[in-house]
Tab-separated table of C-alpha atoms in Angstrom:
chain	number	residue	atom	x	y	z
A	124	UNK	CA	7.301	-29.711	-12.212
A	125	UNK	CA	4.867	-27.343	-10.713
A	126	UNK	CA	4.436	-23.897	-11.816
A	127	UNK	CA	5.038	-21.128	-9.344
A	128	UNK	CA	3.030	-17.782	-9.075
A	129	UNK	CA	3.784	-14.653	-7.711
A	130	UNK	CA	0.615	-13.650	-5.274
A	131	UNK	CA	0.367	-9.861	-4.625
A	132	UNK	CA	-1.863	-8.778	-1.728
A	133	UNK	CA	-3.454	-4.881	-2.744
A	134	UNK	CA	-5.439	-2.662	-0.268
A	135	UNK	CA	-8.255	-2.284	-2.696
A	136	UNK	CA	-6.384	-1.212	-6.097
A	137	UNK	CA	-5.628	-4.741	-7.445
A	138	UNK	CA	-7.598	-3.010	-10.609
A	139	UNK	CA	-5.564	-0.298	-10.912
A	140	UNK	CA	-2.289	-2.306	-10.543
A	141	UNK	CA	-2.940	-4.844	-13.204
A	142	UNK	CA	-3.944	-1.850	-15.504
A	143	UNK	CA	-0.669	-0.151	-14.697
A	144	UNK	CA	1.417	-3.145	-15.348
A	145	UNK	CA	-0.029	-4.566	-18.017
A	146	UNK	CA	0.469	-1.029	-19.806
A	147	UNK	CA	4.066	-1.065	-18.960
A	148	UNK	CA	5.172	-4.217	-19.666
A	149	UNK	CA	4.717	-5.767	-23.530
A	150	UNK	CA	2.978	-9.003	-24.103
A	151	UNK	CA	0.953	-8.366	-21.094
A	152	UNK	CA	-2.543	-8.462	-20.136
A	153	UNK	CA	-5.126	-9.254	-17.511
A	154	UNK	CA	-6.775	-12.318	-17.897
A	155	UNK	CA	-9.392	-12.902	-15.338
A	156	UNK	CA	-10.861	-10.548	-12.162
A	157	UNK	CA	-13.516	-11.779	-10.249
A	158	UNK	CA	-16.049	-9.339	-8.725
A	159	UNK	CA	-18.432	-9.428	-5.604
A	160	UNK	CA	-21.703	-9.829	-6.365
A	161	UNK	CA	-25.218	-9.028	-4.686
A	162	UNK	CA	-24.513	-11.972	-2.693
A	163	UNK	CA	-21.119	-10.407	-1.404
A	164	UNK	CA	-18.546	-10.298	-0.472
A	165	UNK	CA	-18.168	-7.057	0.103
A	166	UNK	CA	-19.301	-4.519	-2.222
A	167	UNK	CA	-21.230	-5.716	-5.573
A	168	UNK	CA	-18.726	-5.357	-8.564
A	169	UNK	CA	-16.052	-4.872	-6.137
A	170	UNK	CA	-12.752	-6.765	-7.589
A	171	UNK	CA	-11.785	-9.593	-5.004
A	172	UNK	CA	-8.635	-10.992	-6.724
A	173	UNK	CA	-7.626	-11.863	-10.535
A	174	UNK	CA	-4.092	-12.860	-12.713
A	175	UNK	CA	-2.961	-10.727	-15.143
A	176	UNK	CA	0.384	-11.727	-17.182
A	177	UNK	CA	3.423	-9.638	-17.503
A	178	UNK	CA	5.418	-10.305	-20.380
A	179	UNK	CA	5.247	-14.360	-20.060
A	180	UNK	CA	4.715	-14.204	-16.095
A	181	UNK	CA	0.809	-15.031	-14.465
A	182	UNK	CA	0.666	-12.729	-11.166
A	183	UNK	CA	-2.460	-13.136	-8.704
A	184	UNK	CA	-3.596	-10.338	-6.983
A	185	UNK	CA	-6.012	-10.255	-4.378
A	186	UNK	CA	-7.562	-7.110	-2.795
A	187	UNK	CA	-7.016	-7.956	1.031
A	188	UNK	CA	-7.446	-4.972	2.598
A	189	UNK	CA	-4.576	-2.452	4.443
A	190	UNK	CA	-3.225	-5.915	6.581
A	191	UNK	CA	-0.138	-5.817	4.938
A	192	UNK	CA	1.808	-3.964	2.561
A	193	UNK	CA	5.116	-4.538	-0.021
A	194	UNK	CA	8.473	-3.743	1.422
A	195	UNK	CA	12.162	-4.440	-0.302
A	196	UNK	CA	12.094	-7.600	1.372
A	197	UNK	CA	10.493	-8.885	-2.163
A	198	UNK	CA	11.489	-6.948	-5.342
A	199	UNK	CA	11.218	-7.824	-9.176
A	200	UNK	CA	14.249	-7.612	-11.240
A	201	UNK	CA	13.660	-6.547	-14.597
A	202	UNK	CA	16.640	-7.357	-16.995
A	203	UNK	CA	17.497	-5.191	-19.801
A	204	UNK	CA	19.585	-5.132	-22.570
A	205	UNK	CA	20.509	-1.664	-22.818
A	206	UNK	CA	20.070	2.081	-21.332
A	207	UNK	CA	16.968	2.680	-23.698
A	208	UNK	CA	15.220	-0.379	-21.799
A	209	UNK	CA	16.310	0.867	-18.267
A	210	UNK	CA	14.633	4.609	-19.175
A	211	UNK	CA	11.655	3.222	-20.081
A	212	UNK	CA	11.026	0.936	-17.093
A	213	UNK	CA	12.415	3.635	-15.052
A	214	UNK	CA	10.450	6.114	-16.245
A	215	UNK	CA	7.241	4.439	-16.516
A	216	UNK	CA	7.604	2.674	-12.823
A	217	UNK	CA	8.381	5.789	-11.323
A	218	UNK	CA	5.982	7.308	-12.671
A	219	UNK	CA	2.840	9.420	-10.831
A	220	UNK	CA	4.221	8.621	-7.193
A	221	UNK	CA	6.788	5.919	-7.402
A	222	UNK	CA	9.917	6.519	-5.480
A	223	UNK	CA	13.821	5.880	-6.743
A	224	UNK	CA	15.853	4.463	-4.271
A	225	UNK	CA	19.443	3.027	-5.042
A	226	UNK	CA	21.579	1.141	-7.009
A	227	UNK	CA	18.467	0.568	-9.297
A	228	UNK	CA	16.018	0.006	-7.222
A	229	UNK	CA	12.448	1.636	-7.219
A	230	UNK	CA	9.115	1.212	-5.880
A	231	UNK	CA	6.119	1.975	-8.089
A	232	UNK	CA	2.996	3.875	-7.131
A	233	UNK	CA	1.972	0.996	-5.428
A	234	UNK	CA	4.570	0.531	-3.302
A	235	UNK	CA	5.984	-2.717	-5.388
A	236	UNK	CA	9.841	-2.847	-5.375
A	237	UNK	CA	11.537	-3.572	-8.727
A	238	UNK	CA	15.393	-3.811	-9.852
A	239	UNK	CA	15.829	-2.159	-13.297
A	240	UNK	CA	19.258	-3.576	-14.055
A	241	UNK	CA	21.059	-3.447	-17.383
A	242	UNK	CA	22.494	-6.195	-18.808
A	243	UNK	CA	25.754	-4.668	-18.866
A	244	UNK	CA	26.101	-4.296	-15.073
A	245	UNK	CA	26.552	-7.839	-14.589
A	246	UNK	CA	29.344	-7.722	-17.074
A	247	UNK	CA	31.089	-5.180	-15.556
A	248	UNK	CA	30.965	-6.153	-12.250
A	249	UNK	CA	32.042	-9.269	-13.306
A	250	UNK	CA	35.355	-8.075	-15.220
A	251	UNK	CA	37.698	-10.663	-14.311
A	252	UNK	CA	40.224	-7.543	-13.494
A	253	UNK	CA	39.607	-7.085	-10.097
A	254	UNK	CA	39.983	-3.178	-10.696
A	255	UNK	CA	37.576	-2.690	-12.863
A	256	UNK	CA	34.853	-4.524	-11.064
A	257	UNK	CA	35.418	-2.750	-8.306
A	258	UNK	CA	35.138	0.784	-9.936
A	259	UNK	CA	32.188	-0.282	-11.281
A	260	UNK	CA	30.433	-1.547	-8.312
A	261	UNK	CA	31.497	1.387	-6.330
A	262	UNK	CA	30.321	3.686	-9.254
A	263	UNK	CA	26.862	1.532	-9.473
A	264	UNK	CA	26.450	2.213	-5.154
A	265	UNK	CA	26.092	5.883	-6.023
A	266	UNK	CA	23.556	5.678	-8.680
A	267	UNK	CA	20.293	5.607	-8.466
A	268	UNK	CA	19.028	4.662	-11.975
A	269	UNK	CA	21.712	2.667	-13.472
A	270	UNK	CA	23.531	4.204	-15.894
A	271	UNK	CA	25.584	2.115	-18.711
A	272	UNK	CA	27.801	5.017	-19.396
A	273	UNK	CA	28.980	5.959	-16.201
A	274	UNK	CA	29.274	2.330	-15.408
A	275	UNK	CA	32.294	1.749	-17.935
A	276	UNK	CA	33.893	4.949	-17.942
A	277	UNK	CA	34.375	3.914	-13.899
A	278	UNK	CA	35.613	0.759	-15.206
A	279	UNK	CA	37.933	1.947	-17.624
A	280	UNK	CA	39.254	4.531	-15.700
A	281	UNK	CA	40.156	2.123	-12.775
């Protein structure tokens, strides 16, 4: 079976992206970027594209210019076992201009949209008592960083 790729189109901050990510996520790292050269394109030592890896997963990025830019349309979920592991990627994608938005849903300095969704969520939302699932979705529609606690006293309390 073929492998599939996530490509990521930057303005001109592919760089700075794969440096960000790769210091947020563990097991991560960049593996290749490929520079201009005297011969172009663009401007020598100017990063055209690379892949970096986040935590098991090869990205490409390319540095295409302002022609497009991320919207919600495309997100990355991150799954996590437990409140500690929602903080940090919270925090950390959030972080120096990133922007919260709802229901666990962010978008990082670069404008990348990412679900930071605990484990538990999907659980609770799940409860097979009708009730409870309810209270918790309802409860999870007014957050904006999910947060375990508040999740099951809704559900418990339904």
């Amino acid at each position: 079976m073929p492998s599939i790729t996530p490509s990521l189109w930057f303005d001109d901050n592919l760089e700075q992206a794969a440096e960000f990510y790769t210091s947020v996520f563990p097991n991560s790292k960049i593996e290749n970027l490929a520079r201009a050269t005297e011969a172009g394109p663009g401007e020598p030592g100017a990063v055209l594209f690379g892949t970096f890896v986040l935590d098991g997963t090869r990205f490409i990025g390319i540095n295409g210019g302002p022609v497009f830019s991320f919207d919600e349309a495309v997100s990355f979920t991150v799954h996590c076992k437990d409140q500690e592991e929602v903080d940090y990627y919270w925090d950390r994608l959030t972080a120096d201009g990133g922007e919260e938005s709802q229901c666990g849903w962010l978008k990082d300095r670069f404008g990348l949209s990412w679900q930071i969704v605990p484990d538990r969520l999907y659980e609770l939302v799940g409860d097979p008592d009708p009730a409870r699932a309810a209270a918790a979705t309802q409860a999870m529609h007014g957050m904006r960083k999910i947060v375990i606690a508040d999740l099951e006293k809704a559900a418990a309390n339904a």
